[in-house]
Every structure is written in C-alpha cells, then in structure tokens.
Amino acid sequence: SYVDIAAPGGDMTVDQNGDAYADGVLQNTFNPITGNTSDFGYWFFEGTSMAAPHVSGVAALLISAGASGPDAVRNLLESTAEDKGPAGWDAGYGWGIVDARAALNATLVPNNPPVADANGPYTGTEDIAVTFDGSGSYDPDSDPLTYSWNFGDGNSGSGVSPTHAYTAGGTYTVTLVVNDGRDDSAADTTTVTVTEVNDPPVADAGPNQSGLVGETLTFDGSGSDDPDGTIVSYAWDFGDTGTASGVAVTHAYASAGTYTVTLTVTDNSTATDSDTATVTITEAPPIPTMYVSAVDVALVSRGWGRKVYATAAVSVADEYGSPVGSATVYGHWENATSGSDSSATDSSGSVSFKSDALRLPPSGTTFTFVVDDVVKAGWVYDDSGSVTEGSVSMP
C-alpha cells in the first residue's frame, strides 16, 4: 500500500506546552477507561485512528465548500499539503501533511495528463540491443514522469531510454505510456524493424565409441540442430580417410588405433558447424577353431540278430586336442539308411547318433555317417582338418 496524505496523530508520551495534558488529539468519544459507550466526553488519543478523522474532516469541508467528486477532493488535498519529505510524493509522507486552510483557500486546478512520445520508427538487428528514446514525452504541469514500455514481443521495460534485443527478425509495434504521478498518458506507438540474422546450426557427432577391428559401428548425427532453419547436409570424416554422408551412417575400421570422427553439418543458409567424437579400435581376440577328431561307427543288433542298426560317436576337439562341449553337430546317414540328425556334444566333446534299424541286412551292408557341419557361437569349424565321416559294414 502507499501513503497519499499524512495528518497529525498525536503523541501521548510528551506534554510540550506544560498544560498537564499529553499531546494527543482531543476526541469526543466514549470513555476509553471504562469502555462505557453511553459515557461520552473529550479524551486525548494518538495514532492512525486520530489522523484519519482529520483528513476525513478536511475532505468534508472541501465538499461543503464546493469541491465536486473524489478526484477534485484528492487534487485539493494533495496539491496543498505541507511537503515534509523529498519534493513531491514520497513513501513516508505521501504528498505531505494535510493543510485544511490551504485546501479551503486553494483554487481547484485540474491535473493535465502527460503526453507520451515513443519516437521512432526504429531499426535493428536480431540479437543486438535496440535503444529507445522517450525523451520527447512531457507533462503540461511539469510533473515528473515515469515511463512504461511494451516492446511488442512479450517483453517490457521502463525508463526514458531503455534497450531491448529481439531474438527474431520482423516488425514489432512498440508502445509507450507515461504517468505524472496522477494520470496515465494516452499510449503512443511506433515500430521497430528487426533484420533477421541466420543462426548457425549446431553439430552433434554423438558419443565417443569403442569397437574391434572389422566391427561395423553406427554413427548418429540426429542430435544436431538448426535453431532457425533446417540442416541440409551431414558430412562425416572417420579419421582413416573414410567418409560418408547422411544423418546416420556406418563404418568399420581395418586397423587398431584411436580415431577422431568429425561431423560437419550445413544449414539452408550455408552456415556450417562441426563436432567430433573419439573412436577407440582394438584388435579382435583370436577366434578359436574346432575339429571333428573322430567318427566311430559301430553295429548294434537286437532280437538275436534279426534287427541291426548303427551308432556313430562323433568327437569334437579344439586345436590343442581338448574336448569342446556344447558344439552342435549336424550330419546324415548314407548307404544302408538315410536321414539327417543333429545334437550337441557333452562336456567330453562327444555326441552319439543312431541310424534306422534294418531287418536281417545281408553281409556287406554298409552304414555311413557323414558330418555336415559343427556350430558353436564364437568358434570356427575347420572341416579341412576334420574326420568328416565314418562307416561300418555287416560281416
């Protein structure tokens, strides 16, 4: 809240004239000691409650003397008050201490509203501050002015000559309103034309990466951005003489080492920006090799020799001769029987297969098991050094 006018409120702690009465304000009211509302008399009081009746009483005198309406009363009270603080209005006394005689004797002078002058038109460049000049504004009564600016882009300012930077090009309507402490002026408008400046794009080559020799890596530049347009090209340099274009690209390195990957983006106004990422490439660990070390085929008879079938025991070992478990062996039967089969080796590197049974096969009948492939994740099967089949014949 603000103080408009001040009035004496009394001070019950002093007796400056020595009349044995504290220097309060004499008030005709009920007895403050007994609180009996029927016991009216004159009593001394102090504080806001005593100051307010003074101002109200003077206002009533002014109305009775011909002042018409609240604005006229306010004008008389404020313009004739005894100024106690800084010249003009201040937060401590407002316009000063009320002076009843001066207010009654004053000739009512209506306030003349101030006149705003926003000057202009102005020109500027995006992101560079424009200086505005409201010094042409004035008040017919020579009252001091305050300045309220609206820059037309959602921002405002104050003062005679504020500055403001626009973040986008275009033409904006600037409005100035001045106030003389009593009334606002009519709004005055002007324009400012701001020249757009291309904001360069921002490249983003993505995070640092690591990989193995020969491994395909993906590079993604979709984090790149252009604040006021579009990115029209993405150019990649992988640091090993390899290049590519596009938002997301792939590349495999032929040698171990540390490489700097550079992404350069270009926007629709030919502005560019670059960003780098580091790629660390190491040699791939050697891939272990496995072999089929044996295919042992044997005859099995049932029912006193009337039914005969064969079993094939396949053994898988690594290059050092150690058994390889969990390797899936794929194979098929030939000659006496047919059919494909597959199964995984146990911890000893062995797996067995069984052929279909034949009834009373003649002498010389041959059962053959052929290994087609051996598969285990992270391993390579070398069939050139393997036993790829085994056979057994009826006696």
mmCIF file of C-alpha atoms in Angstrom, residues 1-384:
data_model
loop_
_atom_site.group_PDB
_atom_site.id
_atom_site.type_symbol
_atom_site.label_atom_id
_atom_site.label_comp_id
_atom_site.label_asym_id
_atom_site.label_seq_id
_atom_site.Cartn_x
_atom_site.Cartn_y
_atom_site.Cartn_z
ATOM 1 C CA SER A 1 0.000 0.000 0.000
ATOM 2 C CA TYR A 2 1.034 3.644 -0.484
ATOM 3 C CA VAL A 3 0.637 6.815 1.627
ATOM 4 C CA ASP A 4 -1.367 9.503 -0.190
ATOM 5 C CA ILE A 5 -1.591 12.142 2.549
ATOM 6 C CA ALA A 6 -0.384 12.451 6.159
ATOM 7 C CA ALA A 7 -2.072 14.038 9.205
ATOM 8 C CA PRO A 8 -1.104 14.566 12.873
ATOM 9 C CA GLY A 9 -1.986 11.604 15.041
ATOM 10 C CA GLY A 10 -0.825 12.913 18.426
ATOM 11 C CA ASP A 11 1.936 11.803 20.816
ATOM 12 C CA MET A 12 0.769 10.771 24.268
ATOM 13 C CA THR A 13 4.351 10.483 25.544
ATOM 14 C CA VAL A 14 5.023 14.260 25.660
ATOM 15 C CA ASP A 15 3.467 17.473 27.048
ATOM 16 C CA GLN A 16 5.203 20.213 25.146
ATOM 17 C CA ASN A 17 3.096 23.149 26.415
ATOM 18 C CA GLY A 18 3.074 22.025 30.040
ATOM 19 C CA ASP A 19 -0.699 22.092 30.414
ATOM 20 C CA ALA A 20 -0.702 18.756 32.226
ATOM 21 C CA TYR A 21 -2.296 17.060 29.242
ATOM 22 C CA ALA A 22 -0.406 14.681 26.992
ATOM 23 C CA ASP A 23 -0.084 15.935 23.438
ATOM 24 C CA GLY A 24 -2.656 13.610 21.990
ATOM 25 C CA VAL A 25 -5.572 14.547 19.795
ATOM 26 C CA LEU A 26 -8.702 15.623 21.639
ATOM 27 C CA GLN A 27 -11.536 13.374 20.604
ATOM 28 C CA ASN A 28 -15.207 13.440 21.532
ATOM 29 C CA THR A 29 -15.966 9.773 22.151
ATOM 30 C CA PHE A 30 -16.930 7.266 24.816
ATOM 31 C CA ASN A 31 -14.851 6.775 27.932
ATOM 32 C CA PRO A 32 -11.777 4.739 26.890
ATOM 33 C CA ILE A 33 -11.097 3.779 30.509
ATOM 34 C CA THR A 34 -14.465 2.267 31.393
ATOM 35 C CA GLY A 35 -15.446 1.310 27.851
ATOM 36 C CA ASN A 36 -18.975 2.545 28.602
ATOM 37 C CA THR A 37 -20.415 3.595 25.245
ATOM 38 C CA SER A 38 -23.025 5.781 26.971
ATOM 39 C CA ASP A 39 -20.342 7.811 28.737
ATOM 40 C CA PHE A 40 -19.338 10.357 26.083
ATOM 41 C CA GLY A 41 -16.776 13.085 26.644
ATOM 42 C CA TYR A 42 -13.498 14.554 25.417
ATOM 43 C CA TRP A 43 -10.414 12.362 25.603
ATOM 44 C CA PHE A 44 -6.886 12.550 24.277
ATOM 45 C CA PHE A 45 -5.790 9.836 21.789
ATOM 46 C CA GLU A 46 -2.914 9.163 19.368
ATOM 47 C CA GLY A 47 -2.190 7.078 16.258
ATOM 48 C CA THR A 48 -3.740 6.374 12.883
ATOM 49 C CA SER A 49 -7.234 6.406 14.299
ATOM 50 C CA MET A 50 -6.713 10.058 15.251
ATOM 51 C CA ALA A 51 -5.060 11.048 11.956
ATOM 52 C CA ALA A 52 -7.762 9.591 9.716
ATOM 53 C CA PRO A 53 -10.604 11.741 11.115
ATOM 54 C CA HIS A 54 -8.558 14.868 10.416
ATOM 55 C CA VAL A 55 -8.247 14.000 6.742
ATOM 56 C CA SER A 56 -11.888 12.918 6.564
ATOM 57 C CA GLY A 57 -12.955 16.139 8.217
ATOM 58 C CA VAL A 58 -10.954 18.278 5.802
ATOM 59 C CA ALA A 59 -12.422 16.305 2.890
ATOM 60 C CA ALA A 60 -15.904 17.034 4.221
ATOM 61 C CA LEU A 61 -15.054 20.742 4.494
ATOM 62 C CA LEU A 62 -13.885 20.767 0.867
ATOM 63 C CA ILE A 63 -17.087 19.110 -0.331
ATOM 64 C CA SER A 64 -19.145 21.609 1.634
ATOM 65 C CA ALA A 65 -17.085 24.388 0.035
ATOM 66 C CA GLY A 66 -17.967 23.194 -3.458
ATOM 67 C CA ALA A 67 -15.404 20.548 -4.410
ATOM 68 C CA SER A 68 -17.237 18.048 -6.576
ATOM 69 C CA GLY A 69 -16.270 14.409 -6.597
ATOM 70 C CA PRO A 70 -13.392 12.314 -5.237
ATOM 71 C CA ASP A 71 -10.891 13.460 -7.880
ATOM 72 C CA ALA A 72 -11.403 17.115 -7.018
ATOM 73 C CA VAL A 73 -11.048 16.441 -3.280
ATOM 74 C CA ARG A 74 -7.910 14.369 -3.836
ATOM 75 C CA ASN A 75 -6.415 17.073 -6.060
ATOM 76 C CA LEU A 76 -7.001 19.782 -3.426
ATOM 77 C CA LEU A 77 -5.683 17.677 -0.527
ATOM 78 C CA GLU A 78 -2.538 16.598 -2.362
ATOM 79 C CA SER A 79 -1.713 19.886 -4.102
ATOM 80 C CA THR A 80 -1.970 21.968 -0.889
ATOM 81 C CA ALA A 81 -0.364 19.516 1.564
ATOM 82 C CA GLU A 82 2.677 20.716 3.518
ATOM 83 C CA ASP A 83 5.564 18.860 1.864
ATOM 84 C CA LYS A 84 7.739 17.181 4.522
ATOM 85 C CA GLY A 85 9.870 14.719 2.612
ATOM 86 C CA PRO A 86 11.613 14.875 -0.763
ATOM 87 C CA ALA A 87 9.938 17.216 -3.227
ATOM 88 C CA GLY A 88 6.680 15.785 -4.479
ATOM 89 C CA TRP A 89 5.334 12.439 -3.425
ATOM 90 C CA ASP A 90 7.398 10.122 -1.199
ATOM 91 C CA ALA A 91 6.745 6.873 0.623
ATOM 92 C CA GLY A 92 6.952 8.384 4.112
ATOM 93 C CA TYR A 93 4.560 11.353 3.872
ATOM 94 C CA GLY A 94 2.833 10.843 0.539
ATOM 95 C CA TRP A 95 2.189 14.351 -0.808
ATOM 96 C CA GLY A 96 2.707 15.844 2.687
ATOM 97 C CA ILE A 97 0.741 16.770 5.837
ATOM 98 C CA VAL A 98 -2.828 17.866 5.223
ATOM 99 C CA ASP A 99 -3.396 21.648 5.436
ATOM 100 C CA ALA A 100 -7.091 22.436 5.890
ATOM 101 C CA ARG A 101 -6.776 26.208 5.489
ATOM 102 C CA ALA A 102 -4.678 25.955 2.325
ATOM 103 C CA ALA A 103 -7.028 23.374 0.850
ATOM 104 C CA LEU A 104 -10.099 25.550 1.514
ATOM 105 C CA ASN A 105 -8.405 28.646 0.105
ATOM 106 C CA ALA A 106 -6.943 26.933 -2.963
ATOM 107 C CA THR A 107 -8.377 27.278 -6.403
ATOM 108 C CA LEU A 108 -9.061 23.849 -7.788
ATOM 109 C CA VAL A 109 -6.680 23.238 -10.695
ATOM 110 C CA PRO A 110 -7.415 20.019 -12.641
ATOM 111 C CA ASN A 111 -4.457 17.789 -13.471
ATOM 112 C CA ASN A 112 -3.421 17.890 -17.095
ATOM 113 C CA PRO A 113 -2.458 14.396 -18.261
ATOM 114 C CA PRO A 114 1.040 13.871 -19.623
ATOM 115 C CA VAL A 115 1.831 13.245 -23.282
ATOM 116 C CA ALA A 116 3.858 10.205 -24.377
ATOM 117 C CA ASP A 117 6.259 10.295 -27.320
ATOM 118 C CA ALA A 118 7.790 6.931 -28.254
ATOM 119 C CA ASN A 119 9.848 8.491 -31.068
ATOM 120 C CA GLY A 120 10.866 6.140 -33.888
ATOM 121 C CA PRO A 121 10.419 4.316 -36.108
ATOM 122 C CA TYR A 122 13.446 2.233 -35.126
ATOM 123 C CA THR A 123 15.570 -0.352 -36.903
ATOM 124 C CA GLY A 124 17.801 -3.057 -35.501
ATOM 125 C CA THR A 125 19.408 -6.434 -35.978
ATOM 126 C CA GLU A 126 18.392 -9.705 -34.372
ATOM 127 C CA ASP A 127 20.110 -10.381 -31.004
ATOM 128 C CA ILE A 128 21.573 -6.833 -30.862
ATOM 129 C CA ALA A 129 20.027 -4.348 -28.405
ATOM 130 C CA VAL A 130 17.920 -1.500 -29.804
ATOM 131 C CA THR A 131 17.883 1.778 -27.834
ATOM 132 C CA PHE A 132 14.504 3.513 -27.492
ATOM 133 C CA ASP A 133 14.035 7.222 -26.750
ATOM 134 C CA GLY A 134 11.039 8.581 -24.852
ATOM 135 C CA SER A 135 12.610 11.948 -24.036
ATOM 136 C CA GLY A 136 10.066 13.730 -26.223
ATOM 137 C CA SER A 137 7.342 12.909 -23.682
ATOM 138 C CA TYR A 138 6.250 15.783 -21.414
ATOM 139 C CA ASP A 139 3.785 16.861 -18.721
ATOM 140 C CA PRO A 140 1.891 20.193 -19.107
ATOM 141 C CA ASP A 141 2.057 20.667 -15.329
ATOM 142 C CA SER A 142 5.799 19.885 -15.264
ATOM 143 C CA ASP A 143 5.238 16.886 -13.020
ATOM 144 C CA PRO A 144 7.972 14.225 -13.097
ATOM 145 C CA LEU A 145 7.206 11.267 -15.355
ATOM 146 C CA THR A 146 7.576 7.528 -15.192
ATOM 147 C CA TYR A 147 7.854 5.501 -18.409
ATOM 148 C CA SER A 148 6.277 2.132 -19.240
ATOM 149 C CA TRP A 149 7.346 0.446 -22.499
ATOM 150 C CA ASN A 150 5.885 -2.563 -24.273
ATOM 151 C CA PHE A 151 8.322 -3.872 -26.887
ATOM 152 C CA GLY A 152 5.753 -5.898 -28.809
ATOM 153 C CA ASP A 153 7.392 -9.314 -28.332
ATOM 154 C CA GLY A 154 6.097 -10.102 -24.866
ATOM 155 C CA ASN A 155 8.769 -8.051 -23.089
ATOM 156 C CA SER A 156 8.524 -4.693 -21.346
ATOM 157 C CA GLY A 157 10.824 -2.021 -19.965
ATOM 158 C CA SER A 158 10.965 1.263 -18.091
ATOM 159 C CA GLY A 159 12.915 4.499 -18.097
ATOM 160 C CA VAL A 160 13.369 7.290 -20.591
ATOM 161 C CA SER A 161 15.781 5.364 -22.830
ATOM 162 C CA PRO A 162 15.615 1.583 -22.340
ATOM 163 C CA THR A 163 17.319 -1.015 -24.527
ATOM 164 C CA HIS A 164 15.985 -4.338 -25.776
ATOM 165 C CA ALA A 165 17.311 -7.123 -28.020
ATOM 166 C CA TYR A 166 14.892 -9.073 -30.234
ATOM 167 C CA THR A 167 15.527 -12.781 -30.748
ATOM 168 C CA ALA A 168 13.772 -12.997 -34.119
ATOM 169 C CA GLY A 169 13.530 -10.787 -37.163
ATOM 170 C CA GLY A 170 10.319 -8.946 -38.037
ATOM 171 C CA THR A 171 8.420 -5.717 -37.469
ATOM 172 C CA TYR A 172 7.191 -5.061 -33.926
ATOM 173 C CA THR A 173 4.813 -2.431 -32.525
ATOM 174 C CA VAL A 174 6.351 -0.583 -29.577
ATOM 175 C CA THR A 175 4.052 1.198 -27.102
ATOM 176 C CA LEU A 176 4.936 3.899 -24.555
ATOM 177 C CA VAL A 177 2.705 5.133 -21.709
ATOM 178 C CA VAL A 178 3.937 7.820 -19.289
ATOM 179 C CA ASN A 179 2.486 8.738 -15.891
ATOM 180 C CA ASP A 180 2.783 12.040 -13.986
ATOM 181 C CA GLY A 181 2.018 10.533 -10.602
ATOM 182 C CA ARG A 182 -1.710 11.023 -11.084
ATOM 183 C CA ASP A 183 -2.742 10.057 -14.565
ATOM 184 C CA ASP A 184 -1.525 7.885 -17.407
ATOM 185 C CA SER A 185 -0.981 9.400 -20.797
ATOM 186 C CA ALA A 186 -2.602 8.109 -23.920
ATOM 187 C CA ALA A 187 -0.493 5.328 -25.411
ATOM 188 C CA ASP A 188 1.908 6.328 -28.161
ATOM 189 C CA THR A 189 3.052 3.674 -30.610
ATOM 190 C CA THR A 190 5.867 3.286 -33.076
ATOM 191 C CA THR A 191 7.520 0.388 -34.872
ATOM 192 C CA VAL A 192 10.879 -1.319 -34.859
ATOM 193 C CA THR A 193 12.022 -3.343 -37.858
ATOM 194 C CA VAL A 194 14.482 -6.068 -36.895
ATOM 195 C CA THR A 195 16.680 -7.653 -39.556
ATOM 196 C CA GLU A 196 16.905 -11.413 -39.213
ATOM 197 C CA VAL A 197 20.357 -12.953 -38.802
ATOM 198 C CA ASN A 198 20.900 -16.601 -39.616
ATOM 199 C CA ASP A 199 21.757 -18.619 -36.536
ATOM 200 C CA PRO A 200 24.300 -21.299 -37.458
ATOM 201 C CA PRO A 201 23.485 -24.963 -36.952
ATOM 202 C CA VAL A 202 24.860 -26.974 -34.041
ATOM 203 C CA ALA A 203 26.537 -30.272 -34.939
ATOM 204 C CA ASP A 204 26.386 -33.329 -32.665
ATOM 205 C CA ALA A 205 28.546 -36.285 -33.680
ATOM 206 C CA GLY A 206 27.202 -38.420 -30.854
ATOM 207 C CA PRO A 207 29.134 -40.037 -28.000
ATOM 208 C CA ASN A 208 32.646 -41.438 -28.042
ATOM 209 C CA GLN A 209 32.728 -45.091 -29.085
ATOM 210 C CA SER A 210 34.911 -48.182 -28.944
ATOM 211 C CA GLY A 211 34.972 -51.284 -31.094
ATOM 212 C CA LEU A 212 37.000 -54.049 -32.670
ATOM 213 C CA VAL A 213 38.886 -54.193 -35.924
ATOM 214 C CA GLY A 214 36.388 -55.051 -38.648
ATOM 215 C CA GLU A 215 33.350 -54.373 -36.456
ATOM 216 C CA THR A 216 30.643 -52.204 -38.023
ATOM 217 C CA LEU A 217 29.935 -49.116 -35.919
ATOM 218 C CA THR A 218 26.951 -46.792 -36.316
ATOM 219 C CA PHE A 219 27.356 -43.014 -36.120
ATOM 220 C CA ASP A 220 24.251 -40.903 -35.484
ATOM 221 C CA GLY A 221 24.116 -37.139 -36.033
ATOM 222 C CA SER A 222 20.394 -36.762 -35.292
ATOM 223 C CA GLY A 223 21.224 -34.720 -32.187
ATOM 224 C CA SER A 224 22.358 -31.880 -34.460
ATOM 225 C CA ASP A 225 20.021 -28.889 -34.646
ATOM 226 C CA ASP A 226 19.426 -25.644 -36.503
ATOM 227 C CA PRO A 227 17.630 -23.015 -34.363
ATOM 228 C CA ASP A 228 16.068 -21.049 -37.219
ATOM 229 C CA GLY A 229 16.099 -23.277 -40.278
ATOM 230 C CA THR A 230 16.954 -26.771 -41.429
ATOM 231 C CA ILE A 231 20.116 -28.829 -41.781
ATOM 232 C CA VAL A 232 20.548 -29.795 -45.420
ATOM 233 C CA SER A 233 23.692 -31.936 -45.280
ATOM 234 C CA TYR A 234 25.660 -34.149 -42.895
ATOM 235 C CA ALA A 235 29.292 -34.892 -43.854
ATOM 236 C CA TRP A 236 31.303 -37.482 -41.887
ATOM 237 C CA ASP A 237 35.089 -37.914 -41.802
ATOM 238 C CA PHE A 238 36.075 -41.089 -39.930
ATOM 239 C CA GLY A 239 39.726 -40.159 -39.452
ATOM 240 C CA ASP A 240 41.074 -43.064 -41.526
ATOM 241 C CA THR A 241 40.458 -41.498 -44.981
ATOM 242 C CA GLY A 242 36.927 -42.901 -44.915
ATOM 243 C CA THR A 243 33.972 -40.551 -45.407
ATOM 244 C CA ALA A 244 30.190 -40.760 -45.600
ATOM 245 C CA SER A 245 27.111 -38.542 -45.753
ATOM 246 C CA GLY A 246 23.738 -38.760 -44.077
ATOM 247 C CA VAL A 247 22.211 -38.391 -40.640
ATOM 248 C CA ALA A 248 23.128 -41.929 -39.527
ATOM 249 C CA VAL A 249 25.983 -43.856 -41.156
ATOM 250 C CA THR A 250 28.096 -46.969 -40.523
ATOM 251 C CA HIS A 251 31.822 -47.613 -40.761
ATOM 252 C CA ALA A 252 34.299 -50.404 -39.956
ATOM 253 C CA TYR A 253 37.968 -49.766 -39.179
ATOM 254 C CA ALA A 254 40.655 -52.006 -40.659
ATOM 255 C CA SER A 255 43.317 -51.253 -38.052
ATOM 256 C CA ALA A 256 43.506 -50.765 -34.314
ATOM 257 C CA GLY A 257 44.047 -47.230 -33.054
ATOM 258 C CA THR A 258 42.338 -44.072 -31.829
ATOM 259 C CA TYR A 259 40.442 -42.099 -34.449
ATOM 260 C CA THR A 260 38.795 -38.666 -34.437
ATOM 261 C CA VAL A 261 35.441 -38.691 -36.195
ATOM 262 C CA THR A 262 34.278 -35.298 -37.465
ATOM 263 C CA LEU A 263 30.698 -34.415 -38.383
ATOM 264 C CA THR A 264 30.119 -31.205 -40.350
ATOM 265 C CA VAL A 265 26.543 -30.006 -40.827
ATOM 266 C CA THR A 266 25.347 -27.294 -43.215
ATOM 267 C CA ASP A 267 22.068 -25.388 -42.881
ATOM 268 C CA ASN A 268 19.795 -23.934 -45.545
ATOM 269 C CA SER A 269 21.717 -20.636 -45.381
ATOM 270 C CA THR A 270 25.083 -22.396 -45.989
ATOM 271 C CA ALA A 271 26.250 -21.850 -42.405
ATOM 272 C CA THR A 272 28.218 -24.786 -41.001
ATOM 273 C CA ASP A 273 29.282 -26.282 -37.706
ATOM 274 C CA SER A 274 31.448 -29.270 -36.792
ATOM 275 C CA ASP A 275 31.609 -31.663 -33.862
ATOM 276 C CA THR A 276 33.992 -34.519 -33.105
ATOM 277 C CA ALA A 277 33.851 -37.866 -31.355
ATOM 278 C CA THR A 278 36.681 -40.219 -30.448
ATOM 279 C CA VAL A 279 36.644 -43.860 -31.544
ATOM 280 C CA THR A 280 39.000 -46.395 -29.966
ATOM 281 C CA ILE A 281 39.547 -49.562 -32.024
ATOM 282 C CA THR A 282 41.280 -52.657 -30.638
ATOM 283 C CA GLU A 283 42.321 -55.913 -32.258
ATOM 284 C CA ALA A 284 39.661 -58.585 -32.188
ATOM 285 C CA PRO A 285 40.572 -61.567 -29.972
ATOM 286 C CA PRO A 286 41.532 -64.731 -31.902
ATOM 287 C CA ILE A 287 38.595 -66.937 -32.811
ATOM 288 C CA PRO A 288 39.116 -70.498 -31.548
ATOM 289 C CA THR A 289 38.993 -73.348 -34.065
ATOM 290 C CA MET A 290 37.371 -76.750 -33.554
ATOM 291 C CA TYR A 291 37.693 -80.032 -35.440
ATOM 292 C CA VAL A 292 35.991 -83.406 -35.618
ATOM 293 C CA SER A 293 38.682 -85.710 -34.277
ATOM 294 C CA ALA A 294 36.799 -88.987 -34.751
ATOM 295 C CA VAL A 295 33.642 -90.528 -36.197
ATOM 296 C CA ASP A 296 33.346 -94.025 -34.721
ATOM 297 C CA VAL A 297 30.542 -96.104 -36.285
ATOM 298 C CA ALA A 298 29.530 -99.440 -34.727
ATOM 299 C CA LEU A 299 26.863 -102.106 -35.384
ATOM 300 C CA VAL A 300 24.219 -102.947 -32.832
ATOM 301 C CA SER A 301 21.912 -105.975 -33.181
ATOM 302 C CA ARG A 302 18.699 -106.806 -31.419
ATOM 303 C CA GLY A 303 16.411 -109.833 -31.320
ATOM 304 C CA TRP A 304 19.114 -112.457 -31.894
ATOM 305 C CA GLY A 305 20.475 -110.535 -34.828
ATOM 306 C CA ARG A 306 17.239 -110.091 -36.723
ATOM 307 C CA LYS A 307 17.390 -106.249 -36.416
ATOM 308 C CA VAL A 308 20.565 -104.272 -36.925
ATOM 309 C CA TYR A 309 21.318 -100.544 -36.662
ATOM 310 C CA ALA A 310 24.461 -98.445 -36.406
ATOM 311 C CA THR A 311 25.658 -95.832 -33.907
ATOM 312 C CA ALA A 312 28.048 -93.003 -34.722
ATOM 313 C CA ALA A 313 30.114 -91.456 -31.914
ATOM 314 C CA VAL A 314 31.414 -88.047 -33.033
ATOM 315 C CA SER A 315 34.214 -86.378 -31.057
ATOM 316 C CA VAL A 316 34.926 -82.614 -31.308
ATOM 317 C CA ALA A 317 38.194 -81.072 -30.084
ATOM 318 C CA ASP A 318 39.966 -77.723 -30.279
ATOM 319 C CA GLU A 319 43.275 -77.048 -31.982
ATOM 320 C CA TYR A 320 45.091 -78.279 -28.890
ATOM 321 C CA GLY A 321 43.148 -81.551 -28.722
ATOM 322 C CA SER A 322 40.971 -80.539 -25.782
ATOM 323 C CA PRO A 323 37.303 -81.566 -25.927
ATOM 324 C CA VAL A 324 34.767 -78.932 -26.998
ATOM 325 C CA GLY A 325 31.411 -79.170 -25.275
ATOM 326 C CA SER A 326 28.084 -77.629 -26.344
ATOM 327 C CA ALA A 327 29.011 -77.777 -30.036
ATOM 328 C CA THR A 328 26.082 -78.750 -32.257
ATOM 329 C CA VAL A 329 26.984 -81.455 -34.770
ATOM 330 C CA TYR A 330 24.897 -81.691 -37.951
ATOM 331 C CA GLY A 331 25.093 -84.882 -40.038
ATOM 332 C CA HIS A 332 23.272 -87.504 -42.074
ATOM 333 C CA TRP A 333 23.257 -91.267 -42.736
ATOM 334 C CA GLU A 334 24.142 -92.757 -46.112
ATOM 335 C CA ASN A 335 24.213 -96.142 -47.854
ATOM 336 C CA ALA A 336 22.158 -98.607 -45.781
ATOM 337 C CA THR A 337 19.936 -95.890 -44.253
ATOM 338 C CA SER A 338 19.238 -92.205 -44.730
ATOM 339 C CA GLY A 339 18.068 -89.256 -42.685
ATOM 340 C CA SER A 340 19.566 -86.162 -41.049
ATOM 341 C CA ASP A 341 20.291 -85.658 -37.390
ATOM 342 C CA SER A 342 21.828 -83.079 -35.051
ATOM 343 C CA SER A 343 22.758 -82.899 -31.404
ATOM 344 C CA ALA A 344 25.202 -81.105 -29.084
ATOM 345 C CA THR A 345 28.385 -82.517 -27.614
ATOM 346 C CA ASP A 346 28.689 -83.181 -23.900
ATOM 347 C CA SER A 347 31.475 -81.951 -21.647
ATOM 348 C CA SER A 348 33.764 -84.667 -23.019
ATOM 349 C CA GLY A 349 33.264 -83.298 -26.527
ATOM 350 C CA SER A 350 31.274 -86.359 -27.692
ATOM 351 C CA VAL A 351 27.825 -86.909 -29.143
ATOM 352 C CA SER A 352 26.170 -90.102 -30.459
ATOM 353 C CA PHE A 353 23.772 -90.686 -33.326
ATOM 354 C CA LYS A 354 21.667 -93.738 -34.147
ATOM 355 C CA SER A 355 20.607 -94.946 -37.597
ATOM 356 C CA ASP A 356 17.335 -96.553 -38.532
ATOM 357 C CA ALA A 357 17.231 -100.331 -37.904
ATOM 358 C CA LEU A 358 17.276 -102.869 -40.756
ATOM 359 C CA ARG A 359 15.803 -106.395 -40.612
ATOM 360 C CA LEU A 360 18.320 -109.125 -41.431
ATOM 361 C CA PRO A 361 20.625 -106.955 -43.564
ATOM 362 C CA PRO A 362 22.835 -109.045 -45.854
ATOM 363 C CA SER A 363 26.593 -109.288 -45.477
ATOM 364 C CA GLY A 364 28.427 -106.247 -46.837
ATOM 365 C CA THR A 365 25.630 -103.823 -45.983
ATOM 366 C CA THR A 366 27.351 -100.542 -45.064
ATOM 367 C CA PHE A 367 26.193 -97.887 -42.608
ATOM 368 C CA THR A 368 27.849 -94.476 -43.132
ATOM 369 C CA PHE A 369 27.505 -91.293 -41.018
ATOM 370 C CA VAL A 370 28.654 -88.016 -42.617
ATOM 371 C CA VAL A 371 29.352 -84.842 -40.581
ATOM 372 C CA ASP A 372 27.905 -81.840 -42.433
ATOM 373 C CA ASP A 373 28.757 -79.036 -40.007
ATOM 374 C CA VAL A 374 29.684 -78.201 -36.421
ATOM 375 C CA VAL A 375 28.411 -74.959 -34.901
ATOM 376 C CA LYS A 376 29.236 -73.153 -31.662
ATOM 377 C CA ALA A 377 28.941 -69.412 -31.010
ATOM 378 C CA GLY A 378 32.338 -67.723 -31.096
ATOM 379 C CA TRP A 379 34.052 -70.720 -32.706
ATOM 380 C CA VAL A 380 35.091 -71.640 -36.235
ATOM 381 C CA TYR A 381 34.696 -75.196 -37.575
ATOM 382 C CA ASP A 382 37.609 -76.341 -39.751
ATOM 383 C CA ASP A 383 36.354 -79.202 -41.888
ATOM 384 C CA SER A 384 39.610 -79.389 -43.798
#
